[in-house]
Amino acid sequence: MPLPIEFFARDVVEVAPELLNKVLTRNGVSGRIVEVEAYDGPADPASHAYRSQTARNGTMFGPPGRLYVYLSYGMHFCCNVVCREEGRAAGVLIRALQPLDGVPEMRRRRIKAGSDDRQLTSGPGKLCQALGITLADDGADIISGDRGITLVDDDVAYPARVAVGTRVGITAGQDHPWRFWVEGNRHISRGHARPT
DNA sequence: TGCGAGATTACG
DNA sequence: GTAATCTCGCAA
């Protein structure tokens, strides 16, 4: 069943780990969320919404329960779930999924993955490609599924072991342990090598 | 008006 | 290790 808007209209750091094991679906292609990161808008130097509203980050300033999609490094799409109350821009970056339905279609979209299922959705850019999520999906309502994208709870239990750590690929705000993943899952993103 | 860095991925 | 290549903040 869909998650109620109240689920998203809370502190983003509380929402983030609770998204683990929820299911993200786009037009029948779906995956279970196994890795996320929280970004807390104006209180978080690493957030796209840290400074001000722009054409790119506008969706995060809107109501919770929407999808914020942006173009990363000029070539990959990444998607976030908008949280907190409207106007208080915050979001949870979906970093990795465990493929569920529509694996053949994922393979067609991700030729680079070859025969390795772990290369299908083990990264924020990869999973958007596998599900066919693009800028056209920015602002989609994932509660009502108005554009074919839904985030649902299928009653699979909260992971027995959730790991917590610092976020990937950022320099500002490294002090916050706002990355959460399902301990031991095979589909976690590789992450970036950090400078020593 | 230009430059550098960035919530990345893939290939050498 | 590094290329590919869009967005945005900040310096000039």
PDB file of C-alpha atoms (C1' of nucleotides) in Angstrom:
ATOM      1  CA  MET A   1       0.000   0.000   0.000  1.00  0.00           C
ATOM      2  CA  PRO A   2       1.135   3.594  -0.622  1.00  0.00           C
ATOM      3  CA  LEU A   3       2.727   5.500   2.216  1.00  0.00           C
ATOM      4  CA  PRO A   4       0.633   8.414   3.561  1.00  0.00           C
ATOM      5  CA  ILE A   5       1.861  11.972   3.122  1.00  0.00           C
ATOM      6  CA  GLU A   6       2.441  12.146   6.890  1.00  0.00           C
ATOM      7  CA  PHE A   7       5.187   9.575   6.447  1.00  0.00           C
ATOM      8  CA  PHE A   8       7.181  12.043   4.330  1.00  0.00           C
ATOM      9  CA  ALA A   9       6.277  15.243   6.206  1.00  0.00           C
ATOM     10  CA  ARG A  10       8.791  14.600   8.988  1.00  0.00           C
ATOM     11  CA  ASP A  11      12.457  15.082   9.836  1.00  0.00           C
ATOM     12  CA  VAL A  12      14.264  13.763   6.778  1.00  0.00           C
ATOM     13  CA  VAL A  13      16.881  11.980   8.902  1.00  0.00           C
ATOM     14  CA  GLU A  14      14.087   9.949  10.494  1.00  0.00           C
ATOM     15  CA  VAL A  15      12.404   9.187   7.199  1.00  0.00           C
ATOM     16  CA  ALA A  16      15.547   8.051   5.381  1.00  0.00           C
ATOM     17  CA  PRO A  17      16.247   4.737   7.170  1.00  0.00           C
ATOM     18  CA  GLU A  18      12.534   3.910   7.167  1.00  0.00           C
ATOM     19  CA  LEU A  19      12.585   3.913   3.368  1.00  0.00           C
ATOM     20  CA  LEU A  20      14.781   0.812   3.448  1.00  0.00           C
ATOM     21  CA  ASN A  21      12.903  -2.242   2.174  1.00  0.00           C
ATOM     22  CA  LYS A  22      10.164  -0.087   0.627  1.00  0.00           C
ATOM     23  CA  VAL A  23       9.472  -0.665  -3.080  1.00  0.00           C
ATOM     24  CA  LEU A  24      10.000   1.892  -5.841  1.00  0.00           C
ATOM     25  CA  THR A  25       8.100   1.109  -9.046  1.00  0.00           C
ATOM     26  CA  ARG A  26       7.878   2.788 -12.432  1.00  0.00           C
ATOM     27  CA  ASN A  27       5.433   1.356 -14.934  1.00  0.00           C
ATOM     28  CA  GLY A  28       5.790  -2.179 -13.629  1.00  0.00           C
ATOM     29  CA  VAL A  29       9.559  -2.135 -13.228  1.00  0.00           C
ATOM     30  CA  SER A  30      10.451  -2.210  -9.553  1.00  0.00           C
ATOM     31  CA  GLY A  31      13.156  -2.582  -6.941  1.00  0.00           C
ATOM     32  CA  ARG A  32      13.469  -2.727  -3.164  1.00  0.00           C
ATOM     33  CA  ILE A  33      15.334   0.222  -1.619  1.00  0.00           C
ATOM     34  CA  VAL A  34      18.546  -0.949   0.058  1.00  0.00           C
ATOM     35  CA  GLU A  35      20.571   2.279   0.335  1.00  0.00           C
ATOM     36  CA  VAL A  36      19.615   5.923   0.965  1.00  0.00           C
ATOM     37  CA  GLU A  37      21.045   9.260   2.070  1.00  0.00           C
ATOM     38  CA  ALA A  38      19.303  12.176   3.825  1.00  0.00           C
ATOM     39  CA  TYR A  39      19.772  15.787   2.697  1.00  0.00           C
ATOM     40  CA  ASP A  40      18.367  18.419   5.013  1.00  0.00           C
ATOM     41  CA  GLY A  41      18.046  21.542   2.884  1.00  0.00           C
ATOM     42  CA  PRO A  42      19.086  24.867   4.433  1.00  0.00           C
ATOM     43  CA  ALA A  43      20.584  23.088   7.468  1.00  0.00           C
ATOM     44  CA  ASP A  44      22.839  20.912   5.296  1.00  0.00           C
ATOM     45  CA  PRO A  45      25.772  22.334   3.278  1.00  0.00           C
ATOM     46  CA  ALA A  46      25.754  19.218   1.054  1.00  0.00           C
ATOM     47  CA  SER A  47      22.145  19.701  -0.027  1.00  0.00           C
ATOM     48  CA  HIS A  48      21.163  21.172  -3.377  1.00  0.00           C
ATOM     49  CA  ALA A  49      18.686  23.284  -1.405  1.00  0.00           C
ATOM     50  CA  TYR A  50      21.297  24.633   1.027  1.00  0.00           C
ATOM     51  CA  ARG A  51      21.457  28.070  -0.574  1.00  0.00           C
ATOM     52  CA  SER A  52      18.364  29.007  -2.505  1.00  0.00           C
ATOM     53  CA  GLN A  53      15.634  27.813  -4.808  1.00  0.00           C
ATOM     54  CA  THR A  54      16.670  27.429  -8.457  1.00  0.00           C
ATOM     55  CA  ALA A  55      15.142  25.990 -11.604  1.00  0.00           C
ATOM     56  CA  ARG A  56      16.784  22.650 -10.821  1.00  0.00           C
ATOM     57  CA  ASN A  57      15.886  22.155  -7.155  1.00  0.00           C
ATOM     58  CA  GLY A  58      12.390  23.687  -7.190  1.00  0.00           C
ATOM     59  CA  THR A  59      10.606  20.385  -6.561  1.00  0.00           C
ATOM     60  CA  MET A  60      12.262  20.056  -3.141  1.00  0.00           C
ATOM     61  CA  PHE A  61      10.570  23.278  -2.056  1.00  0.00           C
ATOM     62  CA  GLY A  62       7.168  21.839  -2.910  1.00  0.00           C
ATOM     63  CA  PRO A  63       5.000  19.345  -1.009  1.00  0.00           C
ATOM     64  CA  PRO A  64       6.440  16.091   0.421  1.00  0.00           C
ATOM     65  CA  GLY A  65       5.837  12.773  -1.292  1.00  0.00           C
ATOM     66  CA  ARG A  66       7.086  13.984  -4.667  1.00  0.00           C
ATOM     67  CA  LEU A  67      10.061  12.858  -6.684  1.00  0.00           C
ATOM     68  CA  TYR A  68      12.963  15.310  -7.122  1.00  0.00           C
ATOM     69  CA  VAL A  69      15.003  14.289 -10.178  1.00  0.00           C
ATOM     70  CA  TYR A  70      18.170  16.100 -11.207  1.00  0.00           C
ATOM     71  CA  LEU A  71      20.942  15.749 -13.756  1.00  0.00           C
ATOM     72  CA  SER A  72      24.232  14.836 -12.118  1.00  0.00           C
ATOM     73  CA  TYR A  73      27.598  15.648 -13.653  1.00  0.00           C
ATOM     74  CA  GLY A  74      25.783  16.556 -16.849  1.00  0.00           C
ATOM     75  CA  MET A  75      24.966  12.957 -17.750  1.00  0.00           C
ATOM     76  CA  HIS A  76      23.274  10.872 -15.057  1.00  0.00           C
ATOM     77  CA  PHE A  77      19.881  11.271 -13.422  1.00  0.00           C
ATOM     78  CA  CYS A  78      19.439  10.840  -9.668  1.00  0.00           C
ATOM     79  CA  CYS A  79      16.159  10.772  -7.756  1.00  0.00           C
ATOM     80  CA  ASN A  80      15.114  11.888  -4.281  1.00  0.00           C
ATOM     81  CA  VAL A  81      11.951  11.635  -2.254  1.00  0.00           C
ATOM     82  CA  VAL A  82      10.870  15.084  -1.032  1.00  0.00           C
ATOM     83  CA  CYS A  83      10.389  15.236   2.748  1.00  0.00           C
ATOM     84  CA  ARG A  84       9.465  17.658   5.538  1.00  0.00           C
ATOM     85  CA  GLU A  85       6.734  20.261   5.222  1.00  0.00           C
ATOM     86  CA  GLU A  86       6.197  22.236   2.046  1.00  0.00           C
ATOM     87  CA  GLY A  87       8.672  25.070   1.761  1.00  0.00           C
ATOM     88  CA  ARG A  88      11.244  23.380   4.011  1.00  0.00           C
ATOM     89  CA  ALA A  89      13.275  21.739   1.232  1.00  0.00           C
ATOM     90  CA  ALA A  90      14.650  18.314   2.180  1.00  0.00           C
ATOM     91  CA  GLY A  91      15.006  14.997   0.430  1.00  0.00           C
ATOM     92  CA  VAL A  92      16.170  11.404   0.601  1.00  0.00           C
ATOM     93  CA  LEU A  93      18.490  10.327  -2.212  1.00  0.00           C
ATOM     94  CA  ILE A  94      17.739   6.789  -3.386  1.00  0.00           C
ATOM     95  CA  ARG A  95      21.187   5.261  -3.901  1.00  0.00           C
ATOM     96  CA  ALA A  96      20.550   1.581  -4.570  1.00  0.00           C
ATOM     97  CA  LEU A  97      17.780  -0.930  -5.214  1.00  0.00           C
ATOM     98  CA  GLN A  98      17.497  -4.682  -5.226  1.00  0.00           C
ATOM     99  CA  PRO A  99      15.763  -5.560  -8.523  1.00  0.00           C
ATOM    100  CA  LEU A 100      12.304  -7.103  -8.155  1.00  0.00           C
ATOM    101  CA  ASP A 101      10.067  -6.979 -11.242  1.00  0.00           C
ATOM    102  CA  GLY A 102      10.887  -6.113 -14.852  1.00  0.00           C
ATOM    103  CA  VAL A 103      14.493  -7.292 -14.794  1.00  0.00           C
ATOM    104  CA  PRO A 104      14.489  -7.970 -18.572  1.00  0.00           C
ATOM    105  CA  GLU A 105      13.473  -4.365 -19.187  1.00  0.00           C
ATOM    106  CA  MET A 106      16.176  -3.153 -16.797  1.00  0.00           C
ATOM    107  CA  ARG A 107      18.716  -5.111 -18.805  1.00  0.00           C
ATOM    108  CA  ARG A 108      17.534  -3.521 -22.045  1.00  0.00           C
ATOM    109  CA  ARG A 109      17.986  -0.066 -20.544  1.00  0.00           C
ATOM    110  CA  ARG A 110      21.306  -0.925 -18.933  1.00  0.00           C
ATOM    111  CA  ILE A 111      23.343  -2.697 -21.565  1.00  0.00           C
ATOM    112  CA  LYS A 112      26.488  -1.909 -19.582  1.00  0.00           C
ATOM    113  CA  ALA A 113      25.313  -4.157 -16.775  1.00  0.00           C
ATOM    114  CA  GLY A 114      25.893  -7.276 -18.849  1.00  0.00           C
ATOM    115  CA  SER A 115      24.793 -10.432 -17.095  1.00  0.00           C
ATOM    116  CA  ASP A 116      25.547  -9.118 -13.622  1.00  0.00           C
ATOM    117  CA  ASP A 117      22.364  -8.253 -11.706  1.00  0.00           C
ATOM    118  CA  ARG A 118      24.397  -6.235  -9.265  1.00  0.00           C
ATOM    119  CA  GLN A 119      25.222  -3.725 -12.023  1.00  0.00           C
ATOM    120  CA  LEU A 120      21.544  -3.007 -12.693  1.00  0.00           C
ATOM    121  CA  THR A 121      20.615  -0.716  -9.802  1.00  0.00           C
ATOM    122  CA  SER A 122      23.665  -0.415  -7.496  1.00  0.00           C
ATOM    123  CA  GLY A 123      24.019   3.361  -7.705  1.00  0.00           C
ATOM    124  CA  PRO A 124      21.824   6.479  -7.929  1.00  0.00           C
ATOM    125  CA  GLY A 125      22.442   6.982 -11.652  1.00  0.00           C
ATOM    126  CA  LYS A 126      22.180   3.303 -12.468  1.00  0.00           C
ATOM    127  CA  LEU A 127      18.804   2.804 -10.820  1.00  0.00           C
ATOM    128  CA  CYS A 128      17.281   5.788 -12.610  1.00  0.00           C
ATOM    129  CA  GLN A 129      18.468   4.356 -15.902  1.00  0.00           C
ATOM    130  CA  ALA A 130      17.129   0.908 -15.040  1.00  0.00           C
ATOM    131  CA  LEU A 131      13.696   2.314 -14.186  1.00  0.00           C
ATOM    132  CA  GLY A 132      13.725   4.797 -17.058  1.00  0.00           C
ATOM    133  CA  ILE A 133      13.511   7.800 -14.714  1.00  0.00           C
ATOM    134  CA  THR A 134      14.456  11.111 -16.362  1.00  0.00           C
ATOM    135  CA  LEU A 135      13.950  14.838 -15.827  1.00  0.00           C
ATOM    136  CA  ALA A 136      10.451  14.376 -17.228  1.00  0.00           C
ATOM    137  CA  ASP A 137       9.640  12.574 -13.960  1.00  0.00           C
ATOM    138  CA  ASP A 138      10.738  15.484 -11.761  1.00  0.00           C
ATOM    139  CA  GLY A 139       7.823  16.437  -9.520  1.00  0.00           C
ATOM    140  CA  ALA A 140       5.950  13.146  -9.915  1.00  0.00           C
ATOM    141  CA  ASP A 141       3.605  12.295  -7.020  1.00  0.00           C
ATOM    142  CA  ILE A 142       4.796   8.943  -5.681  1.00  0.00           C
ATOM    143  CA  ILE A 143       1.816   8.633  -3.334  1.00  0.00           C
ATOM    144  CA  SER A 144      -0.891   8.765  -5.997  1.00  0.00           C
ATOM    145  CA  GLY A 145       1.389   7.477  -8.746  1.00  0.00           C
ATOM    146  CA  ASP A 146       0.112  10.154 -11.119  1.00  0.00           C
ATOM    147  CA  ARG A 147       2.971   9.529 -13.529  1.00  0.00           C
ATOM    148  CA  GLY A 148       3.408   5.795 -13.099  1.00  0.00           C
ATOM    149  CA  ILE A 149       5.933   6.054 -10.277  1.00  0.00           C
ATOM    150  CA  THR A 150       4.993   4.781  -6.824  1.00  0.00           C
ATOM    151  CA  LEU A 151       6.682   4.138  -3.510  1.00  0.00           C
ATOM    152  CA  VAL A 152       4.874   1.434  -1.578  1.00  0.00           C
ATOM    153  CA  ASP A 153       5.156  -0.643   1.566  1.00  0.00           C
ATOM    154  CA  ASP A 154       4.636  -4.300   0.672  1.00  0.00           C
ATOM    155  CA  ASP A 155       4.848  -5.401   4.315  1.00  0.00           C
ATOM    156  CA  VAL A 156       8.336  -6.801   4.069  1.00  0.00           C
ATOM    157  CA  ALA A 157       9.843  -6.282   7.517  1.00  0.00           C
ATOM    158  CA  TYR A 158      12.294  -3.518   8.367  1.00  0.00           C
ATOM    159  CA  PRO A 159      15.817  -4.849   7.765  1.00  0.00           C
ATOM    160  CA  ALA A 160      17.262  -6.796  10.681  1.00  0.00           C
ATOM    161  CA  ARG A 161      20.545  -4.937  10.367  1.00  0.00           C
ATOM    162  CA  VAL A 162      20.823  -1.364   9.097  1.00  0.00           C
ATOM    163  CA  ALA A 163      24.277   0.140   8.668  1.00  0.00           C
ATOM    164  CA  VAL A 164      24.906   3.862   9.182  1.00  0.00           C
ATOM    165  CA  GLY A 165      27.740   5.949   7.780  1.00  0.00           C
ATOM    166  CA  THR A 166      28.818   9.180   6.172  1.00  0.00           C
ATOM    167  CA  ARG A 167      27.494  10.220   2.794  1.00  0.00           C
ATOM    168  CA  VAL A 168      29.182   9.528  -0.524  1.00  0.00           C
ATOM    169  CA  GLY A 169      30.698  11.957  -2.990  1.00  0.00           C
ATOM    170  CA  ILE A 170      30.408  15.148  -0.983  1.00  0.00           C
ATOM    171  CA  THR A 171      32.939  17.431   0.685  1.00  0.00           C
ATOM    172  CA  ALA A 172      30.679  19.708   2.726  1.00  0.00           C
ATOM    173  CA  GLY A 173      28.686  18.251   5.585  1.00  0.00           C
ATOM    174  CA  GLN A 174      30.792  15.112   5.946  1.00  0.00           C
ATOM    175  CA  ASP A 175      30.240  15.118   9.669  1.00  0.00           C
ATOM    176  CA  HIS A 176      26.680  13.865   9.392  1.00  0.00           C
ATOM    177  CA  PRO A 177      26.192  10.058   9.409  1.00  0.00           C
ATOM    178  CA  TRP A 178      23.169  10.265   7.129  1.00  0.00           C
ATOM    179  CA  ARG A 179      23.797   7.303   4.816  1.00  0.00           C
ATOM    180  CA  PHE A 180      21.795   4.198   5.603  1.00  0.00           C
ATOM    181  CA  TRP A 181      21.939   0.801   3.952  1.00  0.00           C
ATOM    182  CA  VAL A 182      20.832  -2.793   4.423  1.00  0.00           C
ATOM    183  CA  GLU A 183      23.786  -4.568   5.996  1.00  0.00           C
ATOM    184  CA  GLY A 184      25.174  -7.279   3.774  1.00  0.00           C
ATOM    185  CA  ASN A 185      22.912  -6.643   0.767  1.00  0.00           C
ATOM    186  CA  ARG A 186      24.543  -7.440  -2.581  1.00  0.00           C
ATOM    187  CA  HIS A 187      23.162  -4.386  -4.371  1.00  0.00           C
ATOM    188  CA  ILE A 188      24.778  -1.573  -2.382  1.00  0.00           C
ATOM    189  CA  SER A 189      26.526   1.112  -4.440  1.00  0.00           C
ATOM    190  CA  ARG A 190      30.265   1.103  -4.644  1.00  0.00           C
ATOM    191  CA  GLY A 191      30.533   4.668  -3.420  1.00  0.00           C
ATOM    192  CA  HIS A 192      33.442   6.937  -4.105  1.00  0.00           C
ATOM    193  CA  ALA A 193      37.055   6.646  -3.107  1.00  0.00           C
ATOM    194  CA  ARG A 194      37.597   9.434  -0.626  1.00  0.00           C
ATOM    195  CA  PRO A 195      40.805  11.497  -0.595  1.00  0.00           C
ATOM    196  CA  THR A 196      43.108  10.452   2.223  1.00  0.00           C
TER     197      THR A 196
ATOM    198  C1'  DT B   1      31.174  36.391 -18.138  1.00  0.00           C
ATOM    199  C1'  DG B   2      34.095  32.675 -16.898  1.00  0.00           C
ATOM    200  C1'  DC B   3      35.749  29.046 -13.895  1.00  0.00           C
ATOM    201  C1'  DG B   4      35.851  25.254 -10.681  1.00  0.00           C
ATOM    202  C1'  DA B   5      33.597  21.682  -8.302  1.00  0.00           C
ATOM    203  C1'  DG B   6      29.973  18.617  -7.954  1.00  0.00           C
ATOM    204  C1'  DA B   7      24.593  13.807  -4.262  1.00  0.00           C
ATOM    205  C1'  DT B   8      28.389   9.665 -11.039  1.00  0.00           C
ATOM    206  C1'  DT B   9      29.606   6.131 -14.127  1.00  0.00           C
ATOM    207  C1'  DA B  10      32.496   3.520 -17.125  1.00  0.00           C
ATOM    208  C1'  DC B  11      36.691   2.421 -19.170  1.00  0.00           C
ATOM    209  C1'  DG B  12      41.854   2.132 -19.310  1.00  0.00           C
TER     210       DG B  12
ATOM    211  C1'  DG C   1      43.457   7.435 -12.931  1.00  0.00           C
ATOM    212  C1'  DT C   2      40.392  10.183 -15.816  1.00  0.00           C
ATOM    213  C1'  DA C   3      37.027  11.581 -19.478  1.00  0.00           C
ATOM    214  C1'  DA C   4      32.239  12.939 -20.373  1.00  0.00           C
ATOM    215  C1'  DT C   5      29.602  17.382 -19.834  1.00  0.00           C
ATOM    216  C1'  DC C   6      25.233  20.232 -17.171  1.00  0.00           C
ATOM    217  C1'  DT C   7      24.218  23.379 -13.182  1.00  0.00           C
ATOM    218  C1'  DC C   8      25.246  26.808  -9.967  1.00  0.00           C
ATOM    219  C1'  DG C   9      27.776  29.917  -6.893  1.00  0.00           C
ATOM    220  C1'  DC C  10      31.215  33.068  -6.681  1.00  0.00           C
ATOM    221  C1'  DA C  11      34.972  35.892  -8.332  1.00  0.00           C
ATOM    222  C1'  DA C  12      36.341  39.330 -11.581  1.00  0.00           C
TER     223       DA C  12
END
